Coordinates of C-alpha atoms in Angstrom, one line a residue:
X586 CA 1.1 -18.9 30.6
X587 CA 1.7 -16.4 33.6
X588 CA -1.5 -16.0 35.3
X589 CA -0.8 -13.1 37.3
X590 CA 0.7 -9.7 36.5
X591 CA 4.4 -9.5 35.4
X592 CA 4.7 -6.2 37.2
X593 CA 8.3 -5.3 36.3
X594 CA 7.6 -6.0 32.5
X595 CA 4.6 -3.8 32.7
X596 CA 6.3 -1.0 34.5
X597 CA 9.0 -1.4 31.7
X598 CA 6.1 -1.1 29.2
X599 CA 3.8 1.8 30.3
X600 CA 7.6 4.3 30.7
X601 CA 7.6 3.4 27.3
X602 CA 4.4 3.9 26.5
X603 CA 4.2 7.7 28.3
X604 CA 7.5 8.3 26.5
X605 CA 5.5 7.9 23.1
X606 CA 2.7 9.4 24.1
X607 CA 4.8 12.7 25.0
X608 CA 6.3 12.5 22.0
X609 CA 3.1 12.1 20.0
X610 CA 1.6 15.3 21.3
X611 CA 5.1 16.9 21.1
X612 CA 4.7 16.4 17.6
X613 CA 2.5 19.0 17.1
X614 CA 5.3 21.8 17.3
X615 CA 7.4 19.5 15.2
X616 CA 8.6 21.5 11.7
X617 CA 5.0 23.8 12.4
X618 CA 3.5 25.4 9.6
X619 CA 1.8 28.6 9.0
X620 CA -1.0 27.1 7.8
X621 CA -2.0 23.5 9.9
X622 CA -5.3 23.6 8.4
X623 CA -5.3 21.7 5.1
X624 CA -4.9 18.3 4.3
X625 CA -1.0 19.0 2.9
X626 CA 0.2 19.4 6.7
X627 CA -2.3 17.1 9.0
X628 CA -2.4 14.2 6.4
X629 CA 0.8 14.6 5.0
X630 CA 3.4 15.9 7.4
X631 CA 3.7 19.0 5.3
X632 CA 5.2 16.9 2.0
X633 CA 8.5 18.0 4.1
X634 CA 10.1 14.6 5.5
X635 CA 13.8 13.8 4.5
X636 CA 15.6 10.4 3.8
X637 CA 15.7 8.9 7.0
X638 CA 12.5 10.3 8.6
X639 CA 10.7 8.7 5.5
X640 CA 12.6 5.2 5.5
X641 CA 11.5 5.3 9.5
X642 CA 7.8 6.3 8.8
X643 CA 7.8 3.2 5.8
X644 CA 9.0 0.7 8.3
X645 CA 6.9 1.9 10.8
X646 CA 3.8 1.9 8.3
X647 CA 5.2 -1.6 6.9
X648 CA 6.7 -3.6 9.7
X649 CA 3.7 -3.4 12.4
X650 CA 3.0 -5.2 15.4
X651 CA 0.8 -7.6 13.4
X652 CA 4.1 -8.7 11.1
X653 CA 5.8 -9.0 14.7
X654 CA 3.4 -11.3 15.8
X655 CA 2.0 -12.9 13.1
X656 CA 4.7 -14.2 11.0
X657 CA 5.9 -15.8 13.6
X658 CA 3.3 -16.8 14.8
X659 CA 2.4 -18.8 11.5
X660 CA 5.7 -20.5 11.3
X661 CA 4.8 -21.8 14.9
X662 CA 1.9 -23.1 13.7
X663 CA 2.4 -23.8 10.0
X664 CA 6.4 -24.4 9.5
X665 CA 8.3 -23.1 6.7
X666 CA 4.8 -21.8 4.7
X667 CA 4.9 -19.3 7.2
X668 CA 8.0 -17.8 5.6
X669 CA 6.3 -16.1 2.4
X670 CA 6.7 -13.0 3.8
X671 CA 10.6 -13.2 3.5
X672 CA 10.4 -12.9 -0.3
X673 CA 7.5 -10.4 -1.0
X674 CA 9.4 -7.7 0.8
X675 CA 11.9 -8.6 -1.3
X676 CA 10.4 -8.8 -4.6
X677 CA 8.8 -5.3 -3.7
X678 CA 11.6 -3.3 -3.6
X679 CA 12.5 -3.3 -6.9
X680 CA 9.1 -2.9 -8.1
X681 CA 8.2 0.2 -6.0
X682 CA 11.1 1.6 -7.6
X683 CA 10.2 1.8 -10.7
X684 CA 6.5 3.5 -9.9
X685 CA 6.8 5.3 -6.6
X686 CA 9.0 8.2 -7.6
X687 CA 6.3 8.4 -11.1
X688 CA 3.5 8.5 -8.2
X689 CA 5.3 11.6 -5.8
X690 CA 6.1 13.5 -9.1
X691 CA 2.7 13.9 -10.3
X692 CA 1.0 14.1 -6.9
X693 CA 3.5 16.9 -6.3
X694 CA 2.6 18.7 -9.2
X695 CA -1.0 18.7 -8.7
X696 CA -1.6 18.4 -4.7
X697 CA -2.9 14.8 -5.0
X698 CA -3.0 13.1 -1.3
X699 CA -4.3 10.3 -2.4
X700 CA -4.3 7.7 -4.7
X701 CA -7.7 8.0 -5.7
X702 CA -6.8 12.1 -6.3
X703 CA -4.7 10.6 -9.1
X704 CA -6.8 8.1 -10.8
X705 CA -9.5 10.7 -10.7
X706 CA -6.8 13.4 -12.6
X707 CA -5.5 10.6 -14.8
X708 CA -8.7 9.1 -16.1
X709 CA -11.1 11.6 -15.7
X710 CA -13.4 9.4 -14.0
X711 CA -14.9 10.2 -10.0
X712 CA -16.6 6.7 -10.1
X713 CA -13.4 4.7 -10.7
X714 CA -11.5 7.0 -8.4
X715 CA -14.5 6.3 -5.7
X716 CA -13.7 2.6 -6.5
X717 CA -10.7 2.9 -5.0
X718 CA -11.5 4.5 -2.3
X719 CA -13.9 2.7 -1.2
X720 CA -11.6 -0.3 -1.6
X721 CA -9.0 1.1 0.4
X722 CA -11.0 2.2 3.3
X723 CA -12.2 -1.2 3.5
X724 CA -8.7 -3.3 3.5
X725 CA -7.6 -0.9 5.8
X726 CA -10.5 -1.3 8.8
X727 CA -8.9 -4.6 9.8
X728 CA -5.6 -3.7 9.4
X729 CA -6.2 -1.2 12.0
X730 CA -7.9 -3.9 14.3
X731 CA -5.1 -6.1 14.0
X732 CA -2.8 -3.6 15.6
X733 CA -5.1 -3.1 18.8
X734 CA -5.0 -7.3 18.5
X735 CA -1.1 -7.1 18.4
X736 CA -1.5 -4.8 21.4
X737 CA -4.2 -7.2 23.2
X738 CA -2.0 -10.1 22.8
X739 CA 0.7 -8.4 25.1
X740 CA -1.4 -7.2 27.4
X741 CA -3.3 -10.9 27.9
X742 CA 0.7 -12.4 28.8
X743 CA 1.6 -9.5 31.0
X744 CA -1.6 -10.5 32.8
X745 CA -3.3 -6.7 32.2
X746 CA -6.9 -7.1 32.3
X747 CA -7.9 -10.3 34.2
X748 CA -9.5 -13.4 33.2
X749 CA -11.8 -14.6 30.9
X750 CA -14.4 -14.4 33.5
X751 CA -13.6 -10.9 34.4
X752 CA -15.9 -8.3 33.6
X753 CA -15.7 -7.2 29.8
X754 CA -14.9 -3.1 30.8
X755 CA -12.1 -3.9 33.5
X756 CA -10.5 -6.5 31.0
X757 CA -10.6 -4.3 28.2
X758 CA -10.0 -1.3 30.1
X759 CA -5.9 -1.4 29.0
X760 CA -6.7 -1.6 25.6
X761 CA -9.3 1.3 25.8
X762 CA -6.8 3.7 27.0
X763 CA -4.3 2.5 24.2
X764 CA -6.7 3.4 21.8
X765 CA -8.0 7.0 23.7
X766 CA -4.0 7.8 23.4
X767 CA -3.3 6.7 20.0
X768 CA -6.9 9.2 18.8
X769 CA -6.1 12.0 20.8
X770 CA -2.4 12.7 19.7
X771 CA -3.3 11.5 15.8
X772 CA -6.0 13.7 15.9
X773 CA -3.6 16.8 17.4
X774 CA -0.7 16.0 15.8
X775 CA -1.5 13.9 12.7
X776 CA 1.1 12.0 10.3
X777 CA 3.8 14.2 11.9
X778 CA 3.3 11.6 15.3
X779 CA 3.9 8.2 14.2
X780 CA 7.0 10.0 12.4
X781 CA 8.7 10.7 15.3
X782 CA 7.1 7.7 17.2
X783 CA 8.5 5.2 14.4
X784 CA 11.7 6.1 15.6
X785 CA 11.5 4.7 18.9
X786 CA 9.5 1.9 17.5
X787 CA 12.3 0.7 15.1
X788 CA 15.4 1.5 17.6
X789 CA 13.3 -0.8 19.8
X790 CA 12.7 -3.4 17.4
X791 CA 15.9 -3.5 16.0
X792 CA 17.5 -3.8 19.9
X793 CA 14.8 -6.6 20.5
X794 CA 15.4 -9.2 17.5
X795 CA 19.1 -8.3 18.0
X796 CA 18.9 -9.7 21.1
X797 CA 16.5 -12.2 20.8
X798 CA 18.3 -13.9 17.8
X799 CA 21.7 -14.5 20.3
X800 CA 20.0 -14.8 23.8
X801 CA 17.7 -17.2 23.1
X802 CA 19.6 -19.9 21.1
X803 CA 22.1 -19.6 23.6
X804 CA 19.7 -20.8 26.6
X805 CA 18.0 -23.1 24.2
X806 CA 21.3 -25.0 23.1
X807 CA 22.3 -23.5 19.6
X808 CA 20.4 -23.4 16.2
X809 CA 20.7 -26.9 15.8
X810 CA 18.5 -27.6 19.2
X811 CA 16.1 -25.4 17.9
X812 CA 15.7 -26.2 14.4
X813 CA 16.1 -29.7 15.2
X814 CA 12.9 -28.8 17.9
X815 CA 10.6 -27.9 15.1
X816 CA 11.4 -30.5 12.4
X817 CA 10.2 -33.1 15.6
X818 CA 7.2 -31.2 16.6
X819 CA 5.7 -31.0 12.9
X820 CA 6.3 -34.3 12.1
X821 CA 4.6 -35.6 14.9
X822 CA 1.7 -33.1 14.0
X823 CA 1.8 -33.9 10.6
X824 CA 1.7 -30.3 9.8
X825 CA 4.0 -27.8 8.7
X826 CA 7.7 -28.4 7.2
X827 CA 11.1 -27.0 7.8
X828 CA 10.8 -26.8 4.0
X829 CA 7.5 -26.0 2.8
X830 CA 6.2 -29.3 0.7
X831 CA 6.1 -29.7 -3.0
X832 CA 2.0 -29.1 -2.6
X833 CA 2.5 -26.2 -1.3
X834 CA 4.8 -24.5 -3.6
X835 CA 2.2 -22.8 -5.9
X836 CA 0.6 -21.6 -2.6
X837 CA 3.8 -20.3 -1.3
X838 CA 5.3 -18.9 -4.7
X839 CA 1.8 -17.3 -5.8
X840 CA 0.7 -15.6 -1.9
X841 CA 4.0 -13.9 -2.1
X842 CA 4.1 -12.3 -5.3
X843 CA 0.3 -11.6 -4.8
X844 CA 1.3 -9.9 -1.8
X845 CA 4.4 -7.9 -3.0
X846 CA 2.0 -6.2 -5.9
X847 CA -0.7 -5.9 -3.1
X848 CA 1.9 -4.0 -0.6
X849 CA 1.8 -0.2 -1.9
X850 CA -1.7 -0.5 -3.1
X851 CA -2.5 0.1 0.9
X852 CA -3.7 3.7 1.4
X853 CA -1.3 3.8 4.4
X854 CA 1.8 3.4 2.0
X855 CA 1.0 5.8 -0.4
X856 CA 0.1 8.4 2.6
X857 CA 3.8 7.5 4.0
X858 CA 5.0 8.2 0.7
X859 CA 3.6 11.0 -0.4
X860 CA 4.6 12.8 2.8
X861 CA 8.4 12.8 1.4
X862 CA 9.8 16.2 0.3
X863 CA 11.1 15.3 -2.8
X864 CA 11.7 12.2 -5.6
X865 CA 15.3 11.5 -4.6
X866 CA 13.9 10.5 -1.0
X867 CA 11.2 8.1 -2.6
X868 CA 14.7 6.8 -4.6
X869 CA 16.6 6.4 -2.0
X870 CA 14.5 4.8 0.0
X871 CA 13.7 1.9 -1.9
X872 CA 17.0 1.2 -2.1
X873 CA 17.9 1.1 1.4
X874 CA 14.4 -0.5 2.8
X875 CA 15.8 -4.2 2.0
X876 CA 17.3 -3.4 5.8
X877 CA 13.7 -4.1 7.2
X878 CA 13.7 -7.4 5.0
X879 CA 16.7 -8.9 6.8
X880 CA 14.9 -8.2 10.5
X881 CA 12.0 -9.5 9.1
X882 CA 13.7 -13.0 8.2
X883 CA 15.3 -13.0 11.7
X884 CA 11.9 -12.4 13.6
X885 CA 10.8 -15.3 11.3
X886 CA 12.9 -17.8 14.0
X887 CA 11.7 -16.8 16.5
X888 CA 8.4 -19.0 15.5
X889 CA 11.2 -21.8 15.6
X890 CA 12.6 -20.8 18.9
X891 CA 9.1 -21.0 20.1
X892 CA 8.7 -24.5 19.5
X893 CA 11.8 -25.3 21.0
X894 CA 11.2 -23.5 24.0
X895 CA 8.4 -25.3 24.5
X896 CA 5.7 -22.3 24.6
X897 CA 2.0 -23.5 24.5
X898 CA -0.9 -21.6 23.6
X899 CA -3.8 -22.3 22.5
X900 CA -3.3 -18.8 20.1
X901 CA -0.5 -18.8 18.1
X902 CA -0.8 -15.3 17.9
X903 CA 0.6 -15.3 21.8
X904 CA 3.6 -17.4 21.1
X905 CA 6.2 -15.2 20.3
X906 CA 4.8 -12.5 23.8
X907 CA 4.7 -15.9 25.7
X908 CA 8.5 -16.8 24.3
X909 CA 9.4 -13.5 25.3
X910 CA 8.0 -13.6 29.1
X911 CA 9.7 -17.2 29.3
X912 CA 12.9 -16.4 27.8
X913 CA 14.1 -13.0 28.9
X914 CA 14.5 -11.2 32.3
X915 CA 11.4 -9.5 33.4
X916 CA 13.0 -6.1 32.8
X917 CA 13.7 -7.0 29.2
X918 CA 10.4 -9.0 28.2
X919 CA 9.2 -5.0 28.6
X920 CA 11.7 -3.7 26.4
X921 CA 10.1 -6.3 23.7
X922 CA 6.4 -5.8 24.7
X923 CA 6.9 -1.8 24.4
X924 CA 8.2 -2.6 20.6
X925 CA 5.3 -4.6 19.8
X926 CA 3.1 -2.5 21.4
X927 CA 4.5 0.8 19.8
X928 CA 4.9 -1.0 16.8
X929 CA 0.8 -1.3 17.0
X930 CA 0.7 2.6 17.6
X931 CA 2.9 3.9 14.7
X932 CA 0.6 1.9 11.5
X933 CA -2.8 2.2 13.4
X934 CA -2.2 6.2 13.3
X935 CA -0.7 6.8 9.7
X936 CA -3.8 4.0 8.4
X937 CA -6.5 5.9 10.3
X938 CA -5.7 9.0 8.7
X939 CA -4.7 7.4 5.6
X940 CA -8.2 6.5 5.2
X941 CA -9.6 9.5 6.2
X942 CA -7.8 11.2 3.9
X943 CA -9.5 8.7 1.2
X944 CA -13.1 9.4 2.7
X945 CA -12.7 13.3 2.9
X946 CA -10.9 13.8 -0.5
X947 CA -12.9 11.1 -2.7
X948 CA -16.1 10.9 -1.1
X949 CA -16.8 14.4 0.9
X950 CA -15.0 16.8 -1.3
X951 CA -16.1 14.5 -4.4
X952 CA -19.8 13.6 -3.7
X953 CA -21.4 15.6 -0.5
X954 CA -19.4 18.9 -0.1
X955 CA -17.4 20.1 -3.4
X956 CA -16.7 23.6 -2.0
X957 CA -15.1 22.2 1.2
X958 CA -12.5 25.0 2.0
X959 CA -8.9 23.6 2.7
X960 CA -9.6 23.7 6.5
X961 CA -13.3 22.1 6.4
X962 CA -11.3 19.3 4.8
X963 CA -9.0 19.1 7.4
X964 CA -11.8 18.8 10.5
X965 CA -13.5 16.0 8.6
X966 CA -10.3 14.0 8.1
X967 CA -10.0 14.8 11.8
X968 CA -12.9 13.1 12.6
X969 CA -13.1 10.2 10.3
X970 CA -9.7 9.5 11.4
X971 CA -11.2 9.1 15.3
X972 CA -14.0 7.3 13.7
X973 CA -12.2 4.6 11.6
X974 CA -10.1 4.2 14.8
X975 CA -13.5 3.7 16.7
X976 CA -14.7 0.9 14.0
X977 CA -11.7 -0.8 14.3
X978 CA -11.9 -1.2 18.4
X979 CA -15.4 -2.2 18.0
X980 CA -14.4 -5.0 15.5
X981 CA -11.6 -6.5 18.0
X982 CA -13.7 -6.0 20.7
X983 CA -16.6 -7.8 19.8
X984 CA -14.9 -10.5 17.3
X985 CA -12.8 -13.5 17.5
X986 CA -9.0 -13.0 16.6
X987 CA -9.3 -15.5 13.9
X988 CA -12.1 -13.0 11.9
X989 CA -9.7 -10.3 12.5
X990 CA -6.7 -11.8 11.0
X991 CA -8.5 -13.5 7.8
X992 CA -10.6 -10.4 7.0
X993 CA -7.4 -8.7 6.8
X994 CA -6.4 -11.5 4.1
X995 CA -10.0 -10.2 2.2
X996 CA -8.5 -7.0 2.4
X997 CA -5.4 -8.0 0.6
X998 CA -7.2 -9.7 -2.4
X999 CA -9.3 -6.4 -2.2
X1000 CA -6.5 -3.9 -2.4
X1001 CA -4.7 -5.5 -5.0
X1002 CA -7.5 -5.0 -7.2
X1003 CA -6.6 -1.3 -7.4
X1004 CA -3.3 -2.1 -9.2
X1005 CA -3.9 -1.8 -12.7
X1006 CA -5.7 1.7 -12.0
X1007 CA -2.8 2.7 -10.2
X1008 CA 0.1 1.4 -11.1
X1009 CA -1.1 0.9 -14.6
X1010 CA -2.1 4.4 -15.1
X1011 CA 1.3 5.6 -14.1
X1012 CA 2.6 4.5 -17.3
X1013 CA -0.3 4.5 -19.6
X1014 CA -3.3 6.1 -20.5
X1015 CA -4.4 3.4 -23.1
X1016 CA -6.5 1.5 -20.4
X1017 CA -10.4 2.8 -20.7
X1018 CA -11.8 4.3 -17.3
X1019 CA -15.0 2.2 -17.6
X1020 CA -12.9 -1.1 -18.4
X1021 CA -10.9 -0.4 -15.4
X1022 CA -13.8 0.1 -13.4
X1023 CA -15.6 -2.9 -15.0
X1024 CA -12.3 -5.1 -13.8
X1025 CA -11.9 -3.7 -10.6
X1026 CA -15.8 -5.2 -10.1
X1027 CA -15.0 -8.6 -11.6
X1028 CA -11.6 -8.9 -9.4
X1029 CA -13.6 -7.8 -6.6
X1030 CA -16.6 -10.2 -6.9
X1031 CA -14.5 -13.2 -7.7
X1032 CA -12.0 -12.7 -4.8
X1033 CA -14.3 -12.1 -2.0
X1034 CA -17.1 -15.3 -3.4
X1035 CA -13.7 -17.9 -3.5
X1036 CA -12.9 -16.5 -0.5
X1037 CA -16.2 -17.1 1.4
X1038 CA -16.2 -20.4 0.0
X1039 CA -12.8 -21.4 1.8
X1040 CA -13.5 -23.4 5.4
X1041 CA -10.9 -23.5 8.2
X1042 CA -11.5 -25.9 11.5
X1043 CA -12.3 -22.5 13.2
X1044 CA -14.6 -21.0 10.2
X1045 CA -16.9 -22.0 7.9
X1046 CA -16.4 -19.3 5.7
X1047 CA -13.7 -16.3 4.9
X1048 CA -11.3 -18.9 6.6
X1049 CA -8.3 -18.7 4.3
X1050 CA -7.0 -17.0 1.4
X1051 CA -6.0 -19.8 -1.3
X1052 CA -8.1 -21.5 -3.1
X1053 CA -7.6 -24.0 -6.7
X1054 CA -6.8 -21.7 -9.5
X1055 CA -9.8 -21.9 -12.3
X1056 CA -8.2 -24.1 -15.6
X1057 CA -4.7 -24.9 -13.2
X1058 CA -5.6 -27.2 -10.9
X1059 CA -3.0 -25.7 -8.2
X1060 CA -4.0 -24.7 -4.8
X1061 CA -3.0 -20.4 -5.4
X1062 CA -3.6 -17.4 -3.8
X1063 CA -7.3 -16.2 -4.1
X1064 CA -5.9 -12.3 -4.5
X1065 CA -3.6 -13.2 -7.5
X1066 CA -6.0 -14.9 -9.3
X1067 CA -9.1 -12.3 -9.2
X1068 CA -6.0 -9.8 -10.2
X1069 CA -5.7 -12.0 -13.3
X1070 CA -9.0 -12.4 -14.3
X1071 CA -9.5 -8.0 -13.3
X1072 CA -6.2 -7.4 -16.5
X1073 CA -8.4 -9.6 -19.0
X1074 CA -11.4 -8.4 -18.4
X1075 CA -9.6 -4.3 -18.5
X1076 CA -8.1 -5.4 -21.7
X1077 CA -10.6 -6.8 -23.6
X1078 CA -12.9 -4.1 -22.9
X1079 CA -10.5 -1.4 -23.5
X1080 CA -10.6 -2.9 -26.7
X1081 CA -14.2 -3.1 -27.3
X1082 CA -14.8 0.5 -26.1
X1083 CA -11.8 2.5 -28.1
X1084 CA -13.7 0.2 -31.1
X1085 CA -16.8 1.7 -30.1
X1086 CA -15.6 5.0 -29.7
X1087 CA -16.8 5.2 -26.1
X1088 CA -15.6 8.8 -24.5
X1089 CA -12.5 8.3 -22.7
X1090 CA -12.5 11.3 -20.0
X1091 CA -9.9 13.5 -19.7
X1092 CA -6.5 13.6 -18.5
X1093 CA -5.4 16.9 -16.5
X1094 CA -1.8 15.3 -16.2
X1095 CA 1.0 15.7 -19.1
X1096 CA 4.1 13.4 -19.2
X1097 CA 6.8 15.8 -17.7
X1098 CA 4.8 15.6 -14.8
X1099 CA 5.7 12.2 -14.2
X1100 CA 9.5 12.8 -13.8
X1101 CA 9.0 16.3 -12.2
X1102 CA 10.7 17.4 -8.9
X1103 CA 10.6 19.8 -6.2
X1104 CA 12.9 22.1 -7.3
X1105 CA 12.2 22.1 -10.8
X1106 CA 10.8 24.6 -12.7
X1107 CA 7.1 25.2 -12.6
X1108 CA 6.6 22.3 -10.0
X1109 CA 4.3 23.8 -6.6
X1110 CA 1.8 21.8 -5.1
X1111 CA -1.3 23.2 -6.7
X1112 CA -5.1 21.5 -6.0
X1113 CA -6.5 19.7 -8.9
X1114 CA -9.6 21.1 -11.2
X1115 CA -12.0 18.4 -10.0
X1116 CA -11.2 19.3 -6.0
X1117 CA -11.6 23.0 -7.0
X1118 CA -15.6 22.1 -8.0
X1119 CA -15.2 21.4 -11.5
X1120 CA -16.9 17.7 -13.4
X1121 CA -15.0 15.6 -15.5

């Protein structure tokens, strides 16, 4: 690893990172409303973005600097296994597709911003829809923190900060601006910065793997060099596979379907979503987001190309920075630290205030304030969004990569807890709120007990997310699982309590809301009874 500072690379990298920063504060005059001071234009951009500014903001929201880094990074470490990723963005296409557009037409119709707004409407029920808010602020915190480590990683192999013996405030100094940049324009500008940002970020991204997928075979000797590379180094390590083993198959099969369900249960999704101007653009988008699939299976070799390059780290999450500073002209190893840094940027600001939007709407409005006027709302999602930002800096500051990274798996068993409320409700009222809620707990408490009970060689607890699956006998994914056992326990109930004649809450929606658009009759965004002050 370079030990001193790859000046040209990071003159490359901070042009790019003013240009953004311009941008981000630019963003601010971008398609201005009359009125900036409600939830609608801060949070969501207005509800006015178009076809390609929404598939930009989704593959900024879903294709962060953590997927540039870490996916890689895993097959570098852990073969083929590493490769899971490939198919759950591939199996959640087609599944977004058939809820997504139901999701934007009835948050359209009733001013829902979040997902907990509609579970609340659907079910008539503020503790489940607190239930999921409180879930999603929680898998979001280290998602956040594992943008700023995306960022940290290419600051540590440009050289930026020092050693480990420098003093904690000069080496983290880099990172500290980062994060007062990436605050001060979300807070000015809100989801209508990392809109414009994302395209930079994926034009850069794009140019980068592009690249990196010819250049770097070629020096290295062709595919065959390279794949032959890896098949040496893991047999001689005895771990990982060109082809993940026959063990491993339940592991592999059930993390990515696990993770496909778990994908737009994220808070960050739905706010990218949401922030569309109408259901066509929802439509078309999951038809033409595959595109970020294919990149994503390219910057999988690049874990390969690592190997065969001969890059050694004792992170993995710096192998594919390190490939890049040993593989590609100064000039250029800039080019691809600015996309992974920008690609940090863009997710960190539409999760920050994706949460905050969860905190103002379901807990503030909800619980502590329920005659918060539109632009009351708007200040405290202002600030939550500087303090989530501020929790998630302190958690990567003051904790070991590895915590970061596998409290981010907890955060994925978490989220996908949330499904059948979501997802579910969409389609069907028949669920019982208090059944939901009741498996929403059980998910909840089995996923995060099996997951403190898995060990890694670096942690004795919280160290992976799979785990034996109760009555298989297959090594599966923890979040899968608890999402089994959270449907059995919602079904059974929803039994018992319809038999009992338990009251079900009411449901402000009706079913032409569901397939209504912007320019049909009677649709305008309109805030819900229970925002307005009234129980259910």
């Amino acid at each position: 690893m370079n030990d001193g500072v790859n000046g040209v690379a990071l003159t490359v990298f901070i042009i790019f990172f003013l240009a953004v920063t311009v941008v981000g504060f630019m963003a601010a005059r971008w398609r201005k409303a009359e009125n900036e001071h409600s939830l609608d234009e801060w949070g969501l951009g207005g509800r006015s973005f178009g076809t390609w500014v929404t598939w930009f903001l989704l593959g900024g929201d879903l294709y962060t600097a953590y997927t540039f880094v870490a996916v890689p990074a895993a097959i570098y470490a852990a073969g083929a296994a590493g490769f899971f990723a490939v198919p759950y963005t591939i199996l959640v296409y087609p599944l977004i597709f058939t809820f997504l557009p139901r999701l934007w037409s009835v948050s359209h119709k009733h001013g829902y911003v979040t997902t907990s707004d509609f579970v609340r409407g659907r079910f008539g029920s503020k503790g489940l829809s607190l239930a999921v808010a409180v879930t999603g602020i929680l898998a979001t915190m280290p998602y956040i923190a594992l943008q700023l480590v995306g960022i940290q990683a290419v600051l540590d192999v440009m050289g930026v900060g020092g050693g480990e013996n420098t003093n904690w405030f000069v080496k983290d100094l880099p990172l500290l601006i980062a994060f007062g940049v990436l605050a001060a324009y979300t807070y000015s500008s809100g989801l209508r910065a990392p809109a414009l940002i994302a395209f930079v970020k994926d034009t850069l991204i794009y140019i980068v793997i592009a690249v990196a997928i010819i250049y770097i075979p070629i020096k290295l000797g062709g595919f065959d060099e390279v794949f032959g590379a890896a098949s040496e180094k893991y047999t001689a390590a005895k771990a990982g596979a060109l082809v993940p083993a026959e063990a491993g198959q339940w592991t592999y099969a059930t993390l990515a379907l696990g993770s496909a369900l778990a994908l737009f249960m994220y808070p960050h999704s739905i706010t990218a979503t949401l922030s569309s101007r109408s259901r066509e653009v929802i439509r078309r988008n999951t038809t033409i987001l595959p595109l970020y699939s294919l990149m994503l299976g390219l910057l999988a070799l690049l874990g390969f190309m690592a190997i065969a390059a001969g890059v050694k780290v004792t992170n993995p999450q710096l192998a594919i920075p390190q490939l890049f500073e040993d593989m590609f002209p100064s000039w250029f190893a800039g080019v691809a630290f600015a996309a992974i840094g920008i690609g940090a940027l863009v997710p960190a600001a539409i999760m920050s205030i994706a949460a905050a939007n969860l905190f103002t709407r379901n807990i503030y409005k909800d619980f502590i304030k329920p005659d918060a006027t539109p632009a009351q709302e708007t200040k405290v999602s202002k600030l939550v969004s500087l303090l989530v930002k501020v929790g998630a800096l302190a958690f990567v500051l003051t904790m070991d990569k590895t915590v970061a990274i596998n409290f981010q798996l907890l955060g994925g068993i978490w989220i996908l807890q949330t499904f059948p409320a979501l997802v579910g409700g969409l389609f069907t009222r028949w669920f019982h709120r208090w059944a939901l809620l009741a498996g929403w707990a059980v998910g909840m408490l089995y996923g995060t007990l099996a997951a403190y009970g898995v060990a890694s060689p670096t942690q004795k607890h919280f160290g992976g997310s799979s785990k034996e699956i109760p009555g298989i006998g297959e090594i599966g994914y923890i979040g899968l699982t608890a999402f089994v056992l959270n449907v059995a326990v919602t079904v059974v109930l929803t039994f018992v309590l319809k038999a009992l004649k338990a009251p079900d809450g009411v449901d402000e929606t009706k079913p032409s809301d569901y397939t209504a658009d912007a320019g049909d009759p009677g649709v305008a965004v309109e805030l819900p009874p229970a925002t307005a002050g009234s129980a259910h």
